[in-house]
PDB file of C-alpha atoms and ligand atoms in Angstrom:
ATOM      1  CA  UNK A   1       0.000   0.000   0.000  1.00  0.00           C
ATOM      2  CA  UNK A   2       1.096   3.739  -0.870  1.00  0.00           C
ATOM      3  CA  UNK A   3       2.442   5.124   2.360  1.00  0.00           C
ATOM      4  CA  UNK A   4       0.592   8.175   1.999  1.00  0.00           C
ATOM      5  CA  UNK A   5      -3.084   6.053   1.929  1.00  0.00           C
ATOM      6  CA  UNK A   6      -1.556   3.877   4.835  1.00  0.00           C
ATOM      7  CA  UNK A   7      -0.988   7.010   7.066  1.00  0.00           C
ATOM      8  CA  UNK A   8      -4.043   8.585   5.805  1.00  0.00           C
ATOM      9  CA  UNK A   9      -5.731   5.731   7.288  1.00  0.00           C
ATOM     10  CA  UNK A  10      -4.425   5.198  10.015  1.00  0.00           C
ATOM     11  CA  UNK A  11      -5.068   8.558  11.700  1.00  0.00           C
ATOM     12  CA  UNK A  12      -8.345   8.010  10.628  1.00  0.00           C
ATOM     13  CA  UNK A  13      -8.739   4.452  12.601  1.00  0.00           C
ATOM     14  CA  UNK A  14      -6.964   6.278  15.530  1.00  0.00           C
ATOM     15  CA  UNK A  15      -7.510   9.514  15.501  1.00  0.00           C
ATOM     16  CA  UNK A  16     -11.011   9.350  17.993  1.00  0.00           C
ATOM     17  CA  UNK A  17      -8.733   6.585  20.574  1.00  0.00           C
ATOM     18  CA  UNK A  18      -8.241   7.827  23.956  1.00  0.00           C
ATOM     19  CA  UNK A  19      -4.737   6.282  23.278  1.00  0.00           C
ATOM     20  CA  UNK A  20      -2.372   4.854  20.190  1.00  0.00           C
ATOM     21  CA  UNK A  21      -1.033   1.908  21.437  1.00  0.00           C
ATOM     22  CA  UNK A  22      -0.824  -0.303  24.874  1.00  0.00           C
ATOM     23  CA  UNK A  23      -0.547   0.974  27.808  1.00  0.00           C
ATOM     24  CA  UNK A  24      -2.435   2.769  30.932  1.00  0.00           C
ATOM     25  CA  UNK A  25      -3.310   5.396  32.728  1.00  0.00           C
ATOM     26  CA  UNK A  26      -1.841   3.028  36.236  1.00  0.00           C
ATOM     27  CA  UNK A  27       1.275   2.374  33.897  1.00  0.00           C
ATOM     28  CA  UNK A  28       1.745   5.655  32.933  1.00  0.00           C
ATOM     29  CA  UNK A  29       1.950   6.494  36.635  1.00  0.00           C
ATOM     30  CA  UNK A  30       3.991   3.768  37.398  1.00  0.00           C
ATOM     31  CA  UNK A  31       7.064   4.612  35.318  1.00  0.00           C
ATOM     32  CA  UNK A  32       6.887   7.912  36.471  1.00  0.00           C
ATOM     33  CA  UNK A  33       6.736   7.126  40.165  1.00  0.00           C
ATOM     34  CA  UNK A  34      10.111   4.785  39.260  1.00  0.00           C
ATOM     35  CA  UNK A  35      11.670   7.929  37.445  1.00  0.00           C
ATOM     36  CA  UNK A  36      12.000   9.274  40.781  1.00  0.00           C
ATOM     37  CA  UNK A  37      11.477  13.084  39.568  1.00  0.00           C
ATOM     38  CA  UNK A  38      10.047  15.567  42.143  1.00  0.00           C
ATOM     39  CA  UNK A  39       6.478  15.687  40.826  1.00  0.00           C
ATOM     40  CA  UNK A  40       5.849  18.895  42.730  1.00  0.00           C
ATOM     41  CA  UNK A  41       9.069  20.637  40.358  1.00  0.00           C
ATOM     42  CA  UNK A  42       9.024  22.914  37.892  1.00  0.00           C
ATOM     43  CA  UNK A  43       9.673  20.488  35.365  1.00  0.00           C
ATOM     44  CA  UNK A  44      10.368  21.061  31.897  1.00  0.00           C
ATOM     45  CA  UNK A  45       8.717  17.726  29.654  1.00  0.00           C
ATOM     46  CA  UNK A  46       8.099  16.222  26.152  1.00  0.00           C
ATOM     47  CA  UNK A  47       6.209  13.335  25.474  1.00  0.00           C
ATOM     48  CA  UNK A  48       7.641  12.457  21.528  1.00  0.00           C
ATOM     49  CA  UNK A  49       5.061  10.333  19.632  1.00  0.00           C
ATOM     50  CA  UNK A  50       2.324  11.329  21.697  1.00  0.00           C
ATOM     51  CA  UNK A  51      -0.584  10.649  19.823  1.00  0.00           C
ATOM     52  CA  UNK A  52      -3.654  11.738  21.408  1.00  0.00           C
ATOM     53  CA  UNK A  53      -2.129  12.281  24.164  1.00  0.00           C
ATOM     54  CA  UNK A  54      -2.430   9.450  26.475  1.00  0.00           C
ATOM     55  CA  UNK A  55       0.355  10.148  28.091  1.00  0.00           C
ATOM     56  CA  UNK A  56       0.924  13.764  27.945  1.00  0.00           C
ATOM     57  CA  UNK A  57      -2.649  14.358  29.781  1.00  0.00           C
ATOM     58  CA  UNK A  58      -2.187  11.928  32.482  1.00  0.00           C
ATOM     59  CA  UNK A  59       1.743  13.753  33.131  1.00  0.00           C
ATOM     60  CA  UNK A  60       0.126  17.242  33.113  1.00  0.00           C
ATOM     61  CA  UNK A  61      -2.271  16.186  35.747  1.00  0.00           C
ATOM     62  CA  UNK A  62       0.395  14.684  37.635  1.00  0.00           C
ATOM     63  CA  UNK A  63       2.681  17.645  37.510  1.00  0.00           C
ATOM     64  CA  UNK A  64       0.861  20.277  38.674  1.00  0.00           C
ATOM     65  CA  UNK A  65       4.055  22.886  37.939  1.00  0.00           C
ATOM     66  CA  UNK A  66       5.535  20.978  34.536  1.00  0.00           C
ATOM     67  CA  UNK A  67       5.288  22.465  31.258  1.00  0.00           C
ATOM     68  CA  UNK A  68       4.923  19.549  28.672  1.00  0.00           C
ATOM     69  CA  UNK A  69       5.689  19.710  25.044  1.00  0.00           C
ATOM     70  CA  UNK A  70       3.673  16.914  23.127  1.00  0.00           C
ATOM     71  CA  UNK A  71       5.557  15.922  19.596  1.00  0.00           C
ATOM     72  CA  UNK A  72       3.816  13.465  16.931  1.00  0.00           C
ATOM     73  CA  UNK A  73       4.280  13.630  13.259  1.00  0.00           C
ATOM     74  CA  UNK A  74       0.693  14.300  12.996  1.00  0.00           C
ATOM     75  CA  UNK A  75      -1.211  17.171  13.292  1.00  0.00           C
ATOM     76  CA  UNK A  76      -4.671  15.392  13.549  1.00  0.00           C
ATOM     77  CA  UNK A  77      -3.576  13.693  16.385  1.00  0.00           C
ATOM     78  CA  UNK A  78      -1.993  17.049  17.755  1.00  0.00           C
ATOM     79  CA  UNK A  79      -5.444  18.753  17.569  1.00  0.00           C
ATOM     80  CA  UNK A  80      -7.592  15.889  19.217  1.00  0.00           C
ATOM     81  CA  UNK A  81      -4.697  16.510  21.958  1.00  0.00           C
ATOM     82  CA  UNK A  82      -5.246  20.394  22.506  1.00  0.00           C
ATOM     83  CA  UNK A  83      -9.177  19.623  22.327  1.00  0.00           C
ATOM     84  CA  UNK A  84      -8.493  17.045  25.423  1.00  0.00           C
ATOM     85  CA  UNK A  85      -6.042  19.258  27.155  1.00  0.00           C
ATOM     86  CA  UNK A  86      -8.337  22.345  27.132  1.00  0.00           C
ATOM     87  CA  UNK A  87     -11.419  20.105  28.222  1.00  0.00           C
ATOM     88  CA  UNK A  88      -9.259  19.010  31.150  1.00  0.00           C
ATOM     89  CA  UNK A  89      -8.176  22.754  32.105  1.00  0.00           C
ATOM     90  CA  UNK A  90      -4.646  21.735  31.214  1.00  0.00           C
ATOM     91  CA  UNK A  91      -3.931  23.481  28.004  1.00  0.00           C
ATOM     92  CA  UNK A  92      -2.247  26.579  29.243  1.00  0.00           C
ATOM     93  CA  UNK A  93       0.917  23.800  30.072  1.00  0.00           C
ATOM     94  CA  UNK A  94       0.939  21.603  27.271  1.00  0.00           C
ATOM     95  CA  UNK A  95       2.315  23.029  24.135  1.00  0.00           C
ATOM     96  CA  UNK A  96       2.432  20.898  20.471  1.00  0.00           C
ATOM     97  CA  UNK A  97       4.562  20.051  17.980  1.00  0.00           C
ATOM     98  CA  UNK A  98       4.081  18.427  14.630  1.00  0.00           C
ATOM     99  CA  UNK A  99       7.360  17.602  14.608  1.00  0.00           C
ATOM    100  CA  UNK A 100       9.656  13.768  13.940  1.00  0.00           C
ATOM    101  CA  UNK A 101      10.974  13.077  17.280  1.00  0.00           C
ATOM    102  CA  UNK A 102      14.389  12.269  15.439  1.00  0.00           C
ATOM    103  CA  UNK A 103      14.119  15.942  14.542  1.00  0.00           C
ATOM    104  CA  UNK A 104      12.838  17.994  17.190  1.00  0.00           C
ATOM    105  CA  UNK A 105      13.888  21.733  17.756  1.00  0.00           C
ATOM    106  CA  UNK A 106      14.368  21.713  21.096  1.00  0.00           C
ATOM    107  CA  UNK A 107      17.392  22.994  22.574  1.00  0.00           C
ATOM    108  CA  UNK A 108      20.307  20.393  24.111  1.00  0.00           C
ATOM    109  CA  UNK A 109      20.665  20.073  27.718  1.00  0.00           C
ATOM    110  CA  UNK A 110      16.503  21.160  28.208  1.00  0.00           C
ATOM    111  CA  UNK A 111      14.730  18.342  29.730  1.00  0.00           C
ATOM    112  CA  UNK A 112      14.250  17.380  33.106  1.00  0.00           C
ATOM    113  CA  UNK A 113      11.605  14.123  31.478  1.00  0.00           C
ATOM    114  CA  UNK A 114      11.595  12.644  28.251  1.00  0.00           C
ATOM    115  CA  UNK A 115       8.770  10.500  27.741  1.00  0.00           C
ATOM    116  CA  UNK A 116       7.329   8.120  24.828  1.00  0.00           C
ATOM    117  CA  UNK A 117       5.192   5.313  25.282  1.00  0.00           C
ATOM    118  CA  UNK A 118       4.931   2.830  22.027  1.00  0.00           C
ATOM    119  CA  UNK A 119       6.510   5.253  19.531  1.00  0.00           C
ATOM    120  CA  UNK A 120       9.682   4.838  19.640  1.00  0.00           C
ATOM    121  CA  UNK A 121      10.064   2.006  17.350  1.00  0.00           C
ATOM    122  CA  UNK A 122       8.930   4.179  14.833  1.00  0.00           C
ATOM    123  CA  UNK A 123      12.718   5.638  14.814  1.00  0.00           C
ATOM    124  CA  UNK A 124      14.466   2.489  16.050  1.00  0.00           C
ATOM    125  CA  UNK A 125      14.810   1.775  19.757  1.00  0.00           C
ATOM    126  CA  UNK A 126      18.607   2.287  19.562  1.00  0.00           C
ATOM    127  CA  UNK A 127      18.665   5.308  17.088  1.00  0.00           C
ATOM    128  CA  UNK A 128      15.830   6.805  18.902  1.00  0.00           C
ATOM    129  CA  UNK A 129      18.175   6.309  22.309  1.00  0.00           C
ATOM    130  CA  UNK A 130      20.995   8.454  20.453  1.00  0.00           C
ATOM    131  CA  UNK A 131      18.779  10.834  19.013  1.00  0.00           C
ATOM    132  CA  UNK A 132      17.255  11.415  22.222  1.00  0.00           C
ATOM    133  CA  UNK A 133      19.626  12.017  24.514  1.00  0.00           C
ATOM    134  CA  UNK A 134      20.927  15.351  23.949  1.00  0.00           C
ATOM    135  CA  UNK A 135      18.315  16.943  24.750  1.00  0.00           C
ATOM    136  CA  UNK A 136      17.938  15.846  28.368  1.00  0.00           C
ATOM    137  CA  UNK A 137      19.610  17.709  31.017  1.00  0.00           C
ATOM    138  CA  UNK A 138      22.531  15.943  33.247  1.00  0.00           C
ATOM    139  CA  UNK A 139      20.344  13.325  35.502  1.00  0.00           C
ATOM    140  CA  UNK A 140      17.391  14.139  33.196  1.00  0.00           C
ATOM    141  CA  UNK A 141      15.175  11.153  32.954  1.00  0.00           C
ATOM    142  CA  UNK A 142      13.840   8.953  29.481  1.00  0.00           C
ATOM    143  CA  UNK A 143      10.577   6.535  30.104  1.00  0.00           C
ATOM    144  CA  UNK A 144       9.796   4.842  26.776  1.00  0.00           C
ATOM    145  CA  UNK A 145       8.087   1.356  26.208  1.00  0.00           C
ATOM    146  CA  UNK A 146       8.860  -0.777  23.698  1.00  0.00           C
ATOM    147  CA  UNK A 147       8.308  -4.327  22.295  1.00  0.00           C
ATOM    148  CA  UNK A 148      10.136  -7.324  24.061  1.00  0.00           C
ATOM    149  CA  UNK A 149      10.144 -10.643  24.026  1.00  0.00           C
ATOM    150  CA  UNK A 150       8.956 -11.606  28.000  1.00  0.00           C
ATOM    151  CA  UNK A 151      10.850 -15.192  27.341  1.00  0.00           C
ATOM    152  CA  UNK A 152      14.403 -16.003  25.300  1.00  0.00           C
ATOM    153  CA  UNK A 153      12.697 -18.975  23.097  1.00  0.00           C
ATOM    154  CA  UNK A 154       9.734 -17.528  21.293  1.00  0.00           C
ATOM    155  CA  UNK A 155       7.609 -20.074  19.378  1.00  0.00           C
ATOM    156  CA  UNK A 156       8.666 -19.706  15.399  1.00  0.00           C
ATOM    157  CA  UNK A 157       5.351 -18.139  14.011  1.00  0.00           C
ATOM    158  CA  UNK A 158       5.125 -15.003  16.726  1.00  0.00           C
ATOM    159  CA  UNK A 159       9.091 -15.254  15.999  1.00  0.00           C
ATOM    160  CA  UNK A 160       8.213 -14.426  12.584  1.00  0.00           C
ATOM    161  CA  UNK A 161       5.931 -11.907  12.514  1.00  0.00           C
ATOM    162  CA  UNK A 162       7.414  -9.162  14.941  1.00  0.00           C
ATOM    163  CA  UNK A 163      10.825 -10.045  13.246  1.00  0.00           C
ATOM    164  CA  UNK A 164       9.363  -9.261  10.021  1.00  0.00           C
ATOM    165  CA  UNK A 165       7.503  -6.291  11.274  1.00  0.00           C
ATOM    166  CA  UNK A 166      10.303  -4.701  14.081  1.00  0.00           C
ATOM    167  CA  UNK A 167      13.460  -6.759  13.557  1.00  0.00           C
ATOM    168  CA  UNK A 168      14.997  -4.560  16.715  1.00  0.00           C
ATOM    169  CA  UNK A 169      12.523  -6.739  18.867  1.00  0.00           C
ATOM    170  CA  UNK A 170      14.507  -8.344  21.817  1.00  0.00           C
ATOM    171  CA  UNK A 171      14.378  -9.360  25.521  1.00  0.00           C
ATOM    172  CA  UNK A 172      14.294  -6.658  28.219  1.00  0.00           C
ATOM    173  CA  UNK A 173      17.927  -8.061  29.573  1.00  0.00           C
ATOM    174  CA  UNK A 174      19.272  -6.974  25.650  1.00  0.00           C
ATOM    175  CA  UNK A 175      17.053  -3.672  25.712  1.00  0.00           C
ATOM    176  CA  UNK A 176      18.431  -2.926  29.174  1.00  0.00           C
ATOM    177  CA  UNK A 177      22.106  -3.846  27.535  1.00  0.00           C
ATOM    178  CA  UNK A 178      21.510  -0.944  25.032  1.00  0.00           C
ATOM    179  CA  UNK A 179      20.444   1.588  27.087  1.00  0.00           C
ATOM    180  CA  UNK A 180      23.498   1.089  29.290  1.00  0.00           C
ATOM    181  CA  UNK A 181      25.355   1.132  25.892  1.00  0.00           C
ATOM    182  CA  UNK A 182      23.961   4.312  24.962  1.00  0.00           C
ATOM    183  CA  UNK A 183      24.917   5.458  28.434  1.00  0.00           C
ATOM    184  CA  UNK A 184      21.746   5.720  30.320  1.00  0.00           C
ATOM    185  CA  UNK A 185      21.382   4.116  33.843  1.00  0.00           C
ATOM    186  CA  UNK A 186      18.391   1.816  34.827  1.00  0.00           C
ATOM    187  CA  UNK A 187      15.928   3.393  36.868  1.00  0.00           C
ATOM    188  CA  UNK A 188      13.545   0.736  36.745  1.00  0.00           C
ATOM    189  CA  UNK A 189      11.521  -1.370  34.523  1.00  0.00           C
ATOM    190  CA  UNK A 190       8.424  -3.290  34.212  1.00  0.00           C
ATOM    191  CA  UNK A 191       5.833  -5.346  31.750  1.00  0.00           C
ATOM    192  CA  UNK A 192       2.616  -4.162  30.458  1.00  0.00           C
ATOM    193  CA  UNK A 193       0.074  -6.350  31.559  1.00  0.00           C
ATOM    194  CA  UNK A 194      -2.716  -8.147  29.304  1.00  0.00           C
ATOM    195  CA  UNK A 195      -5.320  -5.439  30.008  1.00  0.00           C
ATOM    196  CA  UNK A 196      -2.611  -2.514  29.291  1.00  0.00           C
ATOM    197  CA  UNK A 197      -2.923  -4.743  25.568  1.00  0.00           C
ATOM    198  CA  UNK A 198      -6.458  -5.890  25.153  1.00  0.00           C
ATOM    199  CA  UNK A 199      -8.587  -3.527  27.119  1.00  0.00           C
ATOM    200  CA  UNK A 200      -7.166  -0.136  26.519  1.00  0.00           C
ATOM    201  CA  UNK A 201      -5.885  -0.561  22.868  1.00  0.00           C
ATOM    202  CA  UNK A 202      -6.783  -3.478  20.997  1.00  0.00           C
ATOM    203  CA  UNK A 203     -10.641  -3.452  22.250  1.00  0.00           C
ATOM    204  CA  UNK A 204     -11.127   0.073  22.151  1.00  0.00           C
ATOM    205  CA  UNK A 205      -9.951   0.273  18.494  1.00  0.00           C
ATOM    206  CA  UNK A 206     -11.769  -3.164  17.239  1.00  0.00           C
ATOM    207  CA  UNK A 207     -14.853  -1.391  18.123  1.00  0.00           C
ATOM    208  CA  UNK A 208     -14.140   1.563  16.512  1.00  0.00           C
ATOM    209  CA  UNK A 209     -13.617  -0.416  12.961  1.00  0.00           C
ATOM    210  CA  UNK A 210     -17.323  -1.161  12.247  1.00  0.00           C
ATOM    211  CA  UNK A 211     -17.475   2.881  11.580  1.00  0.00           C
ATOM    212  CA  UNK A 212     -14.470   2.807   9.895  1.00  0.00           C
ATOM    213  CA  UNK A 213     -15.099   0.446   7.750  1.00  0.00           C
ATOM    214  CA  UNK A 214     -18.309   2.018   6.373  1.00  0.00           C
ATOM    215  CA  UNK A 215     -15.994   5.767   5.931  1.00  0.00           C
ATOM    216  CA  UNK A 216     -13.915   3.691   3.694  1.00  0.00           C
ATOM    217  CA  UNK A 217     -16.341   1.505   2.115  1.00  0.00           C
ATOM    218  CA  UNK A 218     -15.125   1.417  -1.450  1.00  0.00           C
ATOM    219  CA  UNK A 219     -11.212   1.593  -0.540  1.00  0.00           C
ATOM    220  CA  UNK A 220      -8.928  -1.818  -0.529  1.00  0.00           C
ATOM    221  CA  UNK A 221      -6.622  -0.398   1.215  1.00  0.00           C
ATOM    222  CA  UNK A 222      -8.797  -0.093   4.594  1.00  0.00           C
ATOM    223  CA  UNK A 223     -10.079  -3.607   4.633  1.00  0.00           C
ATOM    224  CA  UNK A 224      -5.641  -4.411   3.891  1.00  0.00           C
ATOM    225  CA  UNK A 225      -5.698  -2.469   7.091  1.00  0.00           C
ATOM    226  CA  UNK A 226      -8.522  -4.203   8.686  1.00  0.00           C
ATOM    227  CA  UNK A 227      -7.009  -7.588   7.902  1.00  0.00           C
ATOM    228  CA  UNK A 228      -3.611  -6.258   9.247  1.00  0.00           C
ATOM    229  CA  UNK A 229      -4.794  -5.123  12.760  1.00  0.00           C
ATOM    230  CA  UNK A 230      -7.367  -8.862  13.199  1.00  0.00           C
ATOM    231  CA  UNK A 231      -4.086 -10.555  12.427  1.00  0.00           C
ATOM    232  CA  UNK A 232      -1.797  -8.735  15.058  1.00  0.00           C
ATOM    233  CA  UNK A 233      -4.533  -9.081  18.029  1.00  0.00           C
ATOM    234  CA  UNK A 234      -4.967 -12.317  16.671  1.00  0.00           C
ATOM    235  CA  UNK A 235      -1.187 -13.316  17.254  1.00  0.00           C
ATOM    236  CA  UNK A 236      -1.144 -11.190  20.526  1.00  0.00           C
ATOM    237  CA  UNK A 237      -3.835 -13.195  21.786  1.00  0.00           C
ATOM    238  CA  UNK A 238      -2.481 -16.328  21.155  1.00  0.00           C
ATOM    239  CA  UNK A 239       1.144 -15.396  22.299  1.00  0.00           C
ATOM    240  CA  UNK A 240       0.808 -12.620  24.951  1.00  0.00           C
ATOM    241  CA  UNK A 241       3.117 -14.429  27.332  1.00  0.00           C
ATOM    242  CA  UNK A 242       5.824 -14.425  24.773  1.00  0.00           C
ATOM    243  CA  UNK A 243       5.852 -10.633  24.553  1.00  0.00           C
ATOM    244  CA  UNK A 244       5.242  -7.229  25.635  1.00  0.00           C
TER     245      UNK A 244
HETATM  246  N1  SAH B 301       2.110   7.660  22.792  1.00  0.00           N
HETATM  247  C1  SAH B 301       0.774   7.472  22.256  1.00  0.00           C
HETATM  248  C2  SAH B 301       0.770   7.075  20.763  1.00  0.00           C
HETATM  249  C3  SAH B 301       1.477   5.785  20.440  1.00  0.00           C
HETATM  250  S1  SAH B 301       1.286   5.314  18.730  1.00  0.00           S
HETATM  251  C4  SAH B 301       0.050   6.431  23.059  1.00  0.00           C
HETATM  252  O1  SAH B 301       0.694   5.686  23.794  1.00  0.00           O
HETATM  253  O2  SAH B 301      -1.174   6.339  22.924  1.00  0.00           O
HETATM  254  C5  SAH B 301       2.748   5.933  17.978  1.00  0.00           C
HETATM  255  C6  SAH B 301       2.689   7.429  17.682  1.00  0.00           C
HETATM  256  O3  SAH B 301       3.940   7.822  17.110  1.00  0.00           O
HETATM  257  C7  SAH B 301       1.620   7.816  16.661  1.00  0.00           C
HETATM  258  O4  SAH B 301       0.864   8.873  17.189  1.00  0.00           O
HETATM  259  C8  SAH B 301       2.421   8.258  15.446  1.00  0.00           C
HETATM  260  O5  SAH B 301       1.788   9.292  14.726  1.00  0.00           O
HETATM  261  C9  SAH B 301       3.695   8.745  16.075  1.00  0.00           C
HETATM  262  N2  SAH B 301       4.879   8.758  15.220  1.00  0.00           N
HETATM  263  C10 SAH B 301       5.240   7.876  14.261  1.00  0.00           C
HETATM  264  N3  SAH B 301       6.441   8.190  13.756  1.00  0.00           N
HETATM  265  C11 SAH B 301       6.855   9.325  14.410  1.00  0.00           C
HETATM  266  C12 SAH B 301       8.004  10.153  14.332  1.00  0.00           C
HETATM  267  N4  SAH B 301       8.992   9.862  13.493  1.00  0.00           N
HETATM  268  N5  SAH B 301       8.072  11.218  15.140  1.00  0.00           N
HETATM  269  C13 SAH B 301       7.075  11.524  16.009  1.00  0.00           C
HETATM  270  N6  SAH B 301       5.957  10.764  16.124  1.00  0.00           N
HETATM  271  C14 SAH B 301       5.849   9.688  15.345  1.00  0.00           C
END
């Protein structure tokens, strides 16, 4: 499929979820009770790939004194964000930036909290490490999730797939490995759980496809996209102990 129709169509599946792609509100506050930062703090944020902002909302709550800049590549996502910030009186601290978050134009040395919750495989967890970095501040803090094998001997089929689709897939003990590499210490880590999967993400956006799929009645490309998503909850629900 043309790139162009896939994105198209894809911001149109997910532009009305609450959230992009697994996770929580509890986990959201769980990484960022193990980041240690003084939530109270003046704290200077940016939550890269932040879709609808998920993330970015739950943080500005949170942080009552942080100033948060939310980055995704796309600006339809960007606006559901600033329609969700203002509607949770949150607005005048979150600004946005339709910007790639190998790219960003923020200055080096200016975050406290760099946060990205199933986005950064979209620039490669180890590029994205590199990229990142600079602009946190000495001690400044990086919470990111990304996809990992939960056991060293996945079954071939699941094997696969995510090879196929994210060849950087690993286990967390070679994800931890590369952020050490990349010079970052381990704060802490932990697994998304079945319902940060199924009940947030998958389910919300299967029932979301029925409308969907009548927008883009006439066009291949959505039931390609259709058949793409069934197949990857499919696989997740047959192999969710083999990954996260
Ligand atoms: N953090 C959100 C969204 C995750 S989905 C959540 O957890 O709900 C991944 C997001 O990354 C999408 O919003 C997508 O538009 C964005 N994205 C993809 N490539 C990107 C890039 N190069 N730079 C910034 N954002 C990107």
């Amino acid at each position: 499929m043309d790139e162009q129709k896939l994105f198209s169509l894809l911001v149109d599946l997910h532009r009305d979820g609450a959230r992009q792609g697994p996770g929580s509100e509890a986990d959201t506050l769980r990484a960022l009770a193990l980041s240690g930062v003084d939530e109270t703090g003046a704290l200077r944020v940016a939550d890269v790939g932040c879709g609808t902002g998920a993330a970015a909302l739950v943080l500005a709550q949170q942080l009552p004194n942080a100033r948060i800049t939310a980055a995704d590549l796309f600006q339809e996502f960007l606006d559901v964000l600033a329609e969700r910030a203002a509607a949770a009186g949150v607005a005048d601290r979150i600004s946005t930036l339709a910007e790639s978050m190998d790219a960003l134009p923020l200055a080096p040395d200016s975050l406290d909290l760099l946060w990205s919750e199933g986005a950064i495989y979209n620039i490669g967890f180890a590029n994205g490490l590199e990229v990142l970095r600079p602009h946190l501040r000495t001690g400044g803090v990086l919470a990111v999730s990304e996809l990992t094998w939960l056991r060293p001997d996945p079954p071939e089929e699941i094997r696969d797939f995510w090879e196929s689709q994210y060849p950087e897939i690993a286990t967390a003990a070679e994800k931890i490995a590369t952020l050490e590499g990349a010079g970052y210490d381990l704060l802490g880590y932990f697994t998304l759980s079945p319902s940060s999967w199924l009940d947030h993400y998958y389910g919300p956006t299967a029932q979301r496809l029925p409308a969907f799929r009548e927008r883009h009645a006439d066009e291949p490309e959505a039931d390609e996209l259709i058949a793409m998503e069934d197949r990857e909850v499919a696989l997740y629900r047959r192999f969710q102990d083999h990954y996260s």
